[in-house]
Each structure stands twice: as C-alpha cells, then as structure tokens.
C-alpha cells in the first residue's frame, strides 16, 4: 500500500500545499496513492510524544510505501530522523520525499543519508540562531569530512580509539562526535543488519526493528524482572 503522510505544523507548508505537491510528484513517478494520513499538532512535539505518528508507523506493513512532501514532515530534528529511518527501513518500507525528488530504501547507502541529516541540523541551527541557541543544538564539525570513513571503520568493528589513531585526532573529541551525531546508532541500526538477531535482556529471540518497539520491549522486560 502507498501512503501519503501529511503533518499540520506552523513551519510546514499547509495541508493543501502538501497534498498538491505529493499528488504532482506521484503522477511523475507513476504511483497511485492508496491512503492519505494526516497528523494534526499545534506545536512541534518530541517524536516520543507524537502518538498519532507512532500508531501510524505500527500500522504500516512490510513492503509498503510512504510519500511525504518534505523530510521535516516526519521530523525536523536529525536525531529523531535516525529513529524514523531505522524504524521504516528495517521493515523494507520505501520512502519518497517529493520536494527533493528522493527515493530512500534499505539499500540506500548510509553515506547518502548523512547529507540529509546534516541538512536538518543546519536548518535546526539556523532556527536556533534566530531565537537563541537551545540546549542540545548541534553545529558543523571538523569531523564531518570523515563521516563516510568513520562509518566504514565502525562497521568493520574498529573501536573509537583505533579510529582516532587512524585519523590522527583526539579520541575524546571523536567519541563526542560519534555520540552527538548518532553515528553508532545508525551503524548498529536494525535496518542495516536486517537478518541479525539482537538480544534485549529478558526478551528471547527478538529482532529489534522500531525504536518505539525497542522502548516497549525494554519496559516489558523491566516489568517481568520486577514480577520475578
């Protein structure tokens, strides 16, 4: 099934514009929209508080297709988009972004996804410069030019200390960069290792797919441990 996902937000295009852009894009791609889903919100809530979005992600089935007008409809924060990518691509859900003429699948190389995340960070930084720097906002880093290499070395199993020596940089600075950019989460993301079983304490033979699911599984595990 092919879904058009729209979100009503102050900084997003209005719903009719989103709808028109998606329709125009789908026609050029020869796609037929089967269902339109609209998320209403009066403010930009953290992704964990967007229950409509969480319910929608749970309802989408493996192999479905999602079309949005802009990437910010899903989230305008890079750290949240990592979670969304993990959640969708682990289930072989194709993503089309109309304004970028972009098609993302689980075969899309990570090095092509990182520029999208960097664009979100830059837009977030631009907003923070207008209203003051909020806690946790990120700016560009000298390590950005090494992103592809860092990802490759982490996937090969090299630890942070070894990578720092390879690049000739400070281990602590590199560690901070990897954590702040969510690089390790991407490298270890289940959509990249779709056939690999990963264990959660107290949960047997579980393939971690969606961050929302992971959190629910951890809570269930903790409840079981308290009972036992």
PDB file of C-alpha atoms in Angstrom:
ATOM      1  CA  UNK A   1       0.000   0.000   0.000  1.00  0.00           C
ATOM      2  CA  UNK A   2       1.162   3.523  -0.765  1.00  0.00           C
ATOM      3  CA  UNK A   3       0.516   6.183   1.899  1.00  0.00           C
ATOM      4  CA  UNK A   4       0.667   9.955   1.611  1.00  0.00           C
ATOM      5  CA  UNK A   5       1.632  11.332   5.025  1.00  0.00           C
ATOM      6  CA  UNK A   6       0.863  14.965   5.854  1.00  0.00           C
ATOM      7  CA  UNK A   7       1.534  16.889   9.055  1.00  0.00           C
ATOM      8  CA  UNK A   8      -0.045  20.180  10.059  1.00  0.00           C
ATOM      9  CA  UNK A   9       2.682  22.283  11.626  1.00  0.00           C
ATOM     10  CA  UNK A  10       3.314  26.051  11.820  1.00  0.00           C
ATOM     11  CA  UNK A  11       6.621  25.773   9.919  1.00  0.00           C
ATOM     12  CA  UNK A  12       5.397  23.274   7.318  1.00  0.00           C
ATOM     13  CA  UNK A  13       3.510  24.010   4.129  1.00  0.00           C
ATOM     14  CA  UNK A  14      -0.230  23.958   4.717  1.00  0.00           C
ATOM     15  CA  UNK A  15      -2.015  20.673   4.199  1.00  0.00           C
ATOM     16  CA  UNK A  16      -3.447  21.566   0.808  1.00  0.00           C
ATOM     17  CA  UNK A  17       0.006  22.514  -0.492  1.00  0.00           C
ATOM     18  CA  UNK A  18       1.473  19.276   0.861  1.00  0.00           C
ATOM     19  CA  UNK A  19      -1.327  17.321  -0.752  1.00  0.00           C
ATOM     20  CA  UNK A  20      -0.878  19.073  -4.091  1.00  0.00           C
ATOM     21  CA  UNK A  21       2.886  18.571  -4.082  1.00  0.00           C
ATOM     22  CA  UNK A  22       2.569  14.883  -3.248  1.00  0.00           C
ATOM     23  CA  UNK A  23      -0.045  14.368  -5.946  1.00  0.00           C
ATOM     24  CA  UNK A  24       2.098  16.092  -8.557  1.00  0.00           C
ATOM     25  CA  UNK A  25       5.132  14.057  -7.525  1.00  0.00           C
ATOM     26  CA  UNK A  26       3.251  10.758  -7.506  1.00  0.00           C
ATOM     27  CA  UNK A  27       1.986  11.404 -11.030  1.00  0.00           C
ATOM     28  CA  UNK A  28       5.523  11.948 -12.314  1.00  0.00           C
ATOM     29  CA  UNK A  29       6.576   8.697 -10.621  1.00  0.00           C
ATOM     30  CA  UNK A  30       3.612   6.721 -11.905  1.00  0.00           C
ATOM     31  CA  UNK A  31       2.455   5.993  -8.348  1.00  0.00           C
ATOM     32  CA  UNK A  32      -1.105   5.784  -7.084  1.00  0.00           C
ATOM     33  CA  UNK A  33      -1.791   6.962  -3.538  1.00  0.00           C
ATOM     34  CA  UNK A  34      -3.943   4.400  -1.732  1.00  0.00           C
ATOM     35  CA  UNK A  35      -4.459   6.249   1.541  1.00  0.00           C
ATOM     36  CA  UNK A  36      -3.867   9.717   2.919  1.00  0.00           C
ATOM     37  CA  UNK A  37      -2.896  10.096   6.579  1.00  0.00           C
ATOM     38  CA  UNK A  38      -2.881  13.468   8.337  1.00  0.00           C
ATOM     39  CA  UNK A  39      -1.202  14.224  11.660  1.00  0.00           C
ATOM     40  CA  UNK A  40      -2.503  17.292  13.464  1.00  0.00           C
ATOM     41  CA  UNK A  41      -0.419  19.151  16.029  1.00  0.00           C
ATOM     42  CA  UNK A  42      -0.393  22.645  17.484  1.00  0.00           C
ATOM     43  CA  UNK A  43       3.322  22.504  18.340  1.00  0.00           C
ATOM     44  CA  UNK A  44       6.448  20.586  17.429  1.00  0.00           C
ATOM     45  CA  UNK A  45       6.377  17.784  19.983  1.00  0.00           C
ATOM     46  CA  UNK A  46       9.293  15.384  20.515  1.00  0.00           C
ATOM     47  CA  UNK A  47       8.835  12.259  18.455  1.00  0.00           C
ATOM     48  CA  UNK A  48       8.150  10.144  21.553  1.00  0.00           C
ATOM     49  CA  UNK A  49       5.088  12.287  22.276  1.00  0.00           C
ATOM     50  CA  UNK A  50       3.657  12.076  18.756  1.00  0.00           C
ATOM     51  CA  UNK A  51       1.257   9.229  19.404  1.00  0.00           C
ATOM     52  CA  UNK A  52      -0.526   9.607  16.052  1.00  0.00           C
ATOM     53  CA  UNK A  53       2.769   9.132  14.259  1.00  0.00           C
ATOM     54  CA  UNK A  54       3.729   6.161  16.412  1.00  0.00           C
ATOM     55  CA  UNK A  55       0.374   4.487  15.762  1.00  0.00           C
ATOM     56  CA  UNK A  56       0.770   5.087  12.048  1.00  0.00           C
ATOM     57  CA  UNK A  57       4.249   3.534  11.968  1.00  0.00           C
ATOM     58  CA  UNK A  58       2.893   0.481  13.765  1.00  0.00           C
ATOM     59  CA  UNK A  59       0.073   0.169  11.225  1.00  0.00           C
ATOM     60  CA  UNK A  60       2.319   0.266   8.160  1.00  0.00           C
ATOM     61  CA  UNK A  61       3.210  -3.190   6.875  1.00  0.00           C
ATOM     62  CA  UNK A  62       6.470  -4.525   5.500  1.00  0.00           C
ATOM     63  CA  UNK A  63       6.940  -3.513   1.878  1.00  0.00           C
ATOM     64  CA  UNK A  64       4.568  -0.528   1.985  1.00  0.00           C
ATOM     65  CA  UNK A  65       5.480   2.866   0.537  1.00  0.00           C
ATOM     66  CA  UNK A  66       5.363   6.271   2.235  1.00  0.00           C
ATOM     67  CA  UNK A  67       5.319   9.599   0.383  1.00  0.00           C
ATOM     68  CA  UNK A  68       5.859  12.950   2.129  1.00  0.00           C
ATOM     69  CA  UNK A  69       6.176  16.484   0.804  1.00  0.00           C
ATOM     70  CA  UNK A  70       9.326  17.284   2.810  1.00  0.00           C
ATOM     71  CA  UNK A  71      11.545  15.335   5.178  1.00  0.00           C
ATOM     72  CA  UNK A  72      10.561  17.678   8.026  1.00  0.00           C
ATOM     73  CA  UNK A  73       7.027  16.279   7.880  1.00  0.00           C
ATOM     74  CA  UNK A  74       8.482  13.188   9.549  1.00  0.00           C
ATOM     75  CA  UNK A  75      10.772  15.213  11.813  1.00  0.00           C
ATOM     76  CA  UNK A  76      12.851  18.382  11.603  1.00  0.00           C
ATOM     77  CA  UNK A  77      15.459  17.015  14.029  1.00  0.00           C
ATOM     78  CA  UNK A  78      18.326  14.876  12.763  1.00  0.00           C
ATOM     79  CA  UNK A  79      18.466  12.717  15.887  1.00  0.00           C
ATOM     80  CA  UNK A  80      14.782  11.872  15.514  1.00  0.00           C
ATOM     81  CA  UNK A  81      15.147  11.162  11.801  1.00  0.00           C
ATOM     82  CA  UNK A  82      17.715   8.474  12.646  1.00  0.00           C
ATOM     83  CA  UNK A  83      14.998   6.714  14.637  1.00  0.00           C
ATOM     84  CA  UNK A  84      12.481   7.130  11.822  1.00  0.00           C
ATOM     85  CA  UNK A  85      14.906   5.774   9.225  1.00  0.00           C
ATOM     86  CA  UNK A  86      15.689   2.788  11.450  1.00  0.00           C
ATOM     87  CA  UNK A  87      12.011   2.127  12.036  1.00  0.00           C
ATOM     88  CA  UNK A  88      10.965   2.338   8.392  1.00  0.00           C
ATOM     89  CA  UNK A  89      13.866   0.844   6.520  1.00  0.00           C
ATOM     90  CA  UNK A  90      14.184  -2.150   8.838  1.00  0.00           C
ATOM     91  CA  UNK A  91      10.726  -3.128   7.613  1.00  0.00           C
ATOM     92  CA  UNK A  92      11.516  -2.592   3.940  1.00  0.00           C
ATOM     93  CA  UNK A  93       9.267   0.488   3.761  1.00  0.00           C
ATOM     94  CA  UNK A  94      10.176   2.734   0.830  1.00  0.00           C
ATOM     95  CA  UNK A  95      10.269   6.479   1.465  1.00  0.00           C
ATOM     96  CA  UNK A  96       9.702   9.130  -1.199  1.00  0.00           C
ATOM     97  CA  UNK A  97      10.326  12.821  -0.463  1.00  0.00           C
ATOM     98  CA  UNK A  98       8.557  14.950  -3.065  1.00  0.00           C
ATOM     99  CA  UNK A  99      10.404  18.265  -2.776  1.00  0.00           C
ATOM    100  CA  UNK A 100      13.780  16.516  -3.097  1.00  0.00           C
ATOM    101  CA  UNK A 101      12.740  14.027  -5.781  1.00  0.00           C
ATOM    102  CA  UNK A 102      14.224  11.490  -3.383  1.00  0.00           C
ATOM    103  CA  UNK A 103      13.692   7.745  -3.009  1.00  0.00           C
ATOM    104  CA  UNK A 104      15.146   6.028   0.077  1.00  0.00           C
ATOM    105  CA  UNK A 105      15.170   2.250   0.553  1.00  0.00           C
ATOM    106  CA  UNK A 106      17.012  -0.143   2.858  1.00  0.00           C
ATOM    107  CA  UNK A 107      19.612  -0.491   0.087  1.00  0.00           C
ATOM    108  CA  UNK A 108      20.374   3.243   0.156  1.00  0.00           C
ATOM    109  CA  UNK A 109      23.997   3.702   1.343  1.00  0.00           C
ATOM    110  CA  UNK A 110      24.431   5.464   4.672  1.00  0.00           C
ATOM    111  CA  UNK A 111      26.759   7.995   3.055  1.00  0.00           C
ATOM    112  CA  UNK A 112      23.764   9.241   1.052  1.00  0.00           C
ATOM    113  CA  UNK A 113      21.585   9.520   4.142  1.00  0.00           C
ATOM    114  CA  UNK A 114      24.018  11.571   6.212  1.00  0.00           C
ATOM    115  CA  UNK A 115      23.779  14.678   3.978  1.00  0.00           C
ATOM    116  CA  UNK A 116      20.024  14.635   4.630  1.00  0.00           C
ATOM    117  CA  UNK A 117      20.664  14.583   8.369  1.00  0.00           C
ATOM    118  CA  UNK A 118      23.226  17.358   8.046  1.00  0.00           C
ATOM    119  CA  UNK A 119      20.679  19.481   6.156  1.00  0.00           C
ATOM    120  CA  UNK A 120      18.256  19.035   9.038  1.00  0.00           C
ATOM    121  CA  UNK A 121      20.957  20.010  11.525  1.00  0.00           C
ATOM    122  CA  UNK A 122      21.815  23.134   9.560  1.00  0.00           C
ATOM    123  CA  UNK A 123      18.157  24.137   9.363  1.00  0.00           C
ATOM    124  CA  UNK A 124      17.789  23.497  13.078  1.00  0.00           C
ATOM    125  CA  UNK A 125      20.893  25.585  13.749  1.00  0.00           C
ATOM    126  CA  UNK A 126      19.531  28.421  11.602  1.00  0.00           C
ATOM    127  CA  UNK A 127      16.324  28.413  13.639  1.00  0.00           C
ATOM    128  CA  UNK A 128      18.261  28.398  16.899  1.00  0.00           C
ATOM    129  CA  UNK A 129      20.315  31.399  15.759  1.00  0.00           C
ATOM    130  CA  UNK A 130      17.090  33.342  15.339  1.00  0.00           C
ATOM    131  CA  UNK A 131      15.671  32.520  18.763  1.00  0.00           C
ATOM    132  CA  UNK A 132      18.814  31.782  20.749  1.00  0.00           C
ATOM    133  CA  UNK A 133      20.742  28.555  20.986  1.00  0.00           C
ATOM    134  CA  UNK A 134      18.615  25.869  22.648  1.00  0.00           C
ATOM    135  CA  UNK A 135      20.234  23.260  24.832  1.00  0.00           C
ATOM    136  CA  UNK A 136      21.437  20.303  22.779  1.00  0.00           C
ATOM    137  CA  UNK A 137      21.554  22.025  19.373  1.00  0.00           C
ATOM    138  CA  UNK A 138      24.409  20.987  17.075  1.00  0.00           C
ATOM    139  CA  UNK A 139      26.670  22.899  14.708  1.00  0.00           C
ATOM    140  CA  UNK A 140      29.013  21.722  11.964  1.00  0.00           C
ATOM    141  CA  UNK A 141      32.116  19.802  12.999  1.00  0.00           C
ATOM    142  CA  UNK A 142      35.615  19.252  11.659  1.00  0.00           C
ATOM    143  CA  UNK A 143      34.790  15.540  11.715  1.00  0.00           C
ATOM    144  CA  UNK A 144      32.008  15.911   9.125  1.00  0.00           C
ATOM    145  CA  UNK A 145      34.514  15.352   6.302  1.00  0.00           C
ATOM    146  CA  UNK A 146      35.415  11.982   7.867  1.00  0.00           C
ATOM    147  CA  UNK A 147      31.834  10.737   8.221  1.00  0.00           C
ATOM    148  CA  UNK A 148      31.998   8.103   5.483  1.00  0.00           C
ATOM    149  CA  UNK A 149      35.331   6.797   6.760  1.00  0.00           C
ATOM    150  CA  UNK A 150      34.167   6.721  10.382  1.00  0.00           C
ATOM    151  CA  UNK A 151      31.050   4.778   9.399  1.00  0.00           C
ATOM    152  CA  UNK A 152      33.062   2.304   7.353  1.00  0.00           C
ATOM    153  CA  UNK A 153      35.571   1.679  10.143  1.00  0.00           C
ATOM    154  CA  UNK A 154      32.853   1.252  12.777  1.00  0.00           C
ATOM    155  CA  UNK A 155      31.075  -1.264  10.568  1.00  0.00           C
ATOM    156  CA  UNK A 156      34.342  -3.184  10.277  1.00  0.00           C
ATOM    157  CA  UNK A 157      34.397  -3.462  14.057  1.00  0.00           C
ATOM    158  CA  UNK A 158      37.141  -0.942  14.759  1.00  0.00           C
ATOM    159  CA  UNK A 159      36.818   0.783  18.138  1.00  0.00           C
ATOM    160  CA  UNK A 160      36.897   4.537  18.721  1.00  0.00           C
ATOM    161  CA  UNK A 161      40.493   4.562  19.969  1.00  0.00           C
ATOM    162  CA  UNK A 162      41.729   2.792  16.842  1.00  0.00           C
ATOM    163  CA  UNK A 163      39.730   5.098  14.572  1.00  0.00           C
ATOM    164  CA  UNK A 164      41.129   8.151  16.367  1.00  0.00           C
ATOM    165  CA  UNK A 165      44.666   6.873  15.761  1.00  0.00           C
ATOM    166  CA  UNK A 166      43.806   6.169  12.117  1.00  0.00           C
ATOM    167  CA  UNK A 167      42.540   9.723  11.613  1.00  0.00           C
ATOM    168  CA  UNK A 168      45.131  11.349  13.861  1.00  0.00           C
ATOM    169  CA  UNK A 169      42.534  13.027  16.067  1.00  0.00           C
ATOM    170  CA  UNK A 170      41.609  13.168  19.739  1.00  0.00           C
ATOM    171  CA  UNK A 171      39.787  10.069  20.960  1.00  0.00           C
ATOM    172  CA  UNK A 172      37.541  12.042  23.330  1.00  0.00           C
ATOM    173  CA  UNK A 173      36.556  14.536  20.621  1.00  0.00           C
ATOM    174  CA  UNK A 174      35.829  11.731  18.155  1.00  0.00           C
ATOM    175  CA  UNK A 175      33.775   9.866  20.759  1.00  0.00           C
ATOM    176  CA  UNK A 176      31.718  13.010  21.439  1.00  0.00           C
ATOM    177  CA  UNK A 177      31.173  13.480  17.700  1.00  0.00           C
ATOM    178  CA  UNK A 178      30.028   9.882  17.160  1.00  0.00           C
ATOM    179  CA  UNK A 179      27.599  10.132  20.070  1.00  0.00           C
ATOM    180  CA  UNK A 180      26.247  13.580  19.186  1.00  0.00           C
ATOM    181  CA  UNK A 181      25.613  12.616  15.566  1.00  0.00           C
ATOM    182  CA  UNK A 182      24.047   9.255  16.378  1.00  0.00           C
ATOM    183  CA  UNK A 183      26.554   7.509  14.122  1.00  0.00           C
ATOM    184  CA  UNK A 184      26.850   4.374  16.220  1.00  0.00           C
ATOM    185  CA  UNK A 185      23.072   4.064  16.339  1.00  0.00           C
ATOM    186  CA  UNK A 186      22.975   4.218  12.555  1.00  0.00           C
ATOM    187  CA  UNK A 187      25.765   1.690  12.173  1.00  0.00           C
ATOM    188  CA  UNK A 188      24.093  -0.691  14.604  1.00  0.00           C
ATOM    189  CA  UNK A 189      20.600   0.099  13.316  1.00  0.00           C
ATOM    190  CA  UNK A 190      18.484  -2.972  12.630  1.00  0.00           C
ATOM    191  CA  UNK A 191      17.594  -1.824   9.116  1.00  0.00           C
ATOM    192  CA  UNK A 192      21.262  -2.156   8.200  1.00  0.00           C
ATOM    193  CA  UNK A 193      21.539  -5.616   9.784  1.00  0.00           C
ATOM    194  CA  UNK A 194      18.052  -6.797   8.907  1.00  0.00           C
ATOM    195  CA  UNK A 195      18.819 -10.512   9.269  1.00  0.00           C
ATOM    196  CA  UNK A 196      20.796 -10.235  12.504  1.00  0.00           C
ATOM    197  CA  UNK A 197      19.158 -11.281  15.748  1.00  0.00           C
ATOM    198  CA  UNK A 198      19.754  -8.844  18.582  1.00  0.00           C
ATOM    199  CA  UNK A 199      19.062  -9.576  22.208  1.00  0.00           C
ATOM    200  CA  UNK A 200      17.269  -7.452  24.777  1.00  0.00           C
ATOM    201  CA  UNK A 201      17.716  -8.646  28.377  1.00  0.00           C
ATOM    202  CA  UNK A 202      14.618 -10.623  29.294  1.00  0.00           C
ATOM    203  CA  UNK A 203      13.361 -10.852  25.705  1.00  0.00           C
ATOM    204  CA  UNK A 204      14.300 -14.027  23.820  1.00  0.00           C
ATOM    205  CA  UNK A 205      14.896 -14.274  20.062  1.00  0.00           C
ATOM    206  CA  UNK A 206      13.815 -10.717  19.332  1.00  0.00           C
ATOM    207  CA  UNK A 207      14.701  -8.784  16.192  1.00  0.00           C
ATOM    208  CA  UNK A 208      14.812  -5.101  17.089  1.00  0.00           C
ATOM    209  CA  UNK A 209      13.050  -3.121  14.402  1.00  0.00           C
ATOM    210  CA  UNK A 210      11.478   0.136  15.501  1.00  0.00           C
ATOM    211  CA  UNK A 211      12.751   2.443  18.288  1.00  0.00           C
ATOM    212  CA  UNK A 212       9.207   2.625  19.625  1.00  0.00           C
ATOM    213  CA  UNK A 213       9.151  -1.185  19.747  1.00  0.00           C
ATOM    214  CA  UNK A 214      12.548  -1.272  21.424  1.00  0.00           C
ATOM    215  CA  UNK A 215      11.348   1.014  24.204  1.00  0.00           C
ATOM    216  CA  UNK A 216       8.188  -1.041  24.683  1.00  0.00           C
ATOM    217  CA  UNK A 217      10.236  -4.246  24.816  1.00  0.00           C
ATOM    218  CA  UNK A 218      12.574  -2.782  27.435  1.00  0.00           C
ATOM    219  CA  UNK A 219       9.618  -1.673  29.560  1.00  0.00           C
ATOM    220  CA  UNK A 220       8.056  -5.130  29.264  1.00  0.00           C
ATOM    221  CA  UNK A 221      11.363  -6.714  30.250  1.00  0.00           C
ATOM    222  CA  UNK A 222      11.661  -4.455  33.299  1.00  0.00           C
ATOM    223  CA  UNK A 223       8.106  -5.308  34.347  1.00  0.00           C
ATOM    224  CA  UNK A 224       8.879  -9.035  34.053  1.00  0.00           C
ATOM    225  CA  UNK A 225      12.024  -8.631  36.143  1.00  0.00           C
ATOM    226  CA  UNK A 226      10.088  -6.811  38.869  1.00  0.00           C
ATOM    227  CA  UNK A 227       7.484  -9.599  38.917  1.00  0.00           C
ATOM    228  CA  UNK A 228      10.165 -12.289  39.127  1.00  0.00           C
TER     229      UNK A 228
END
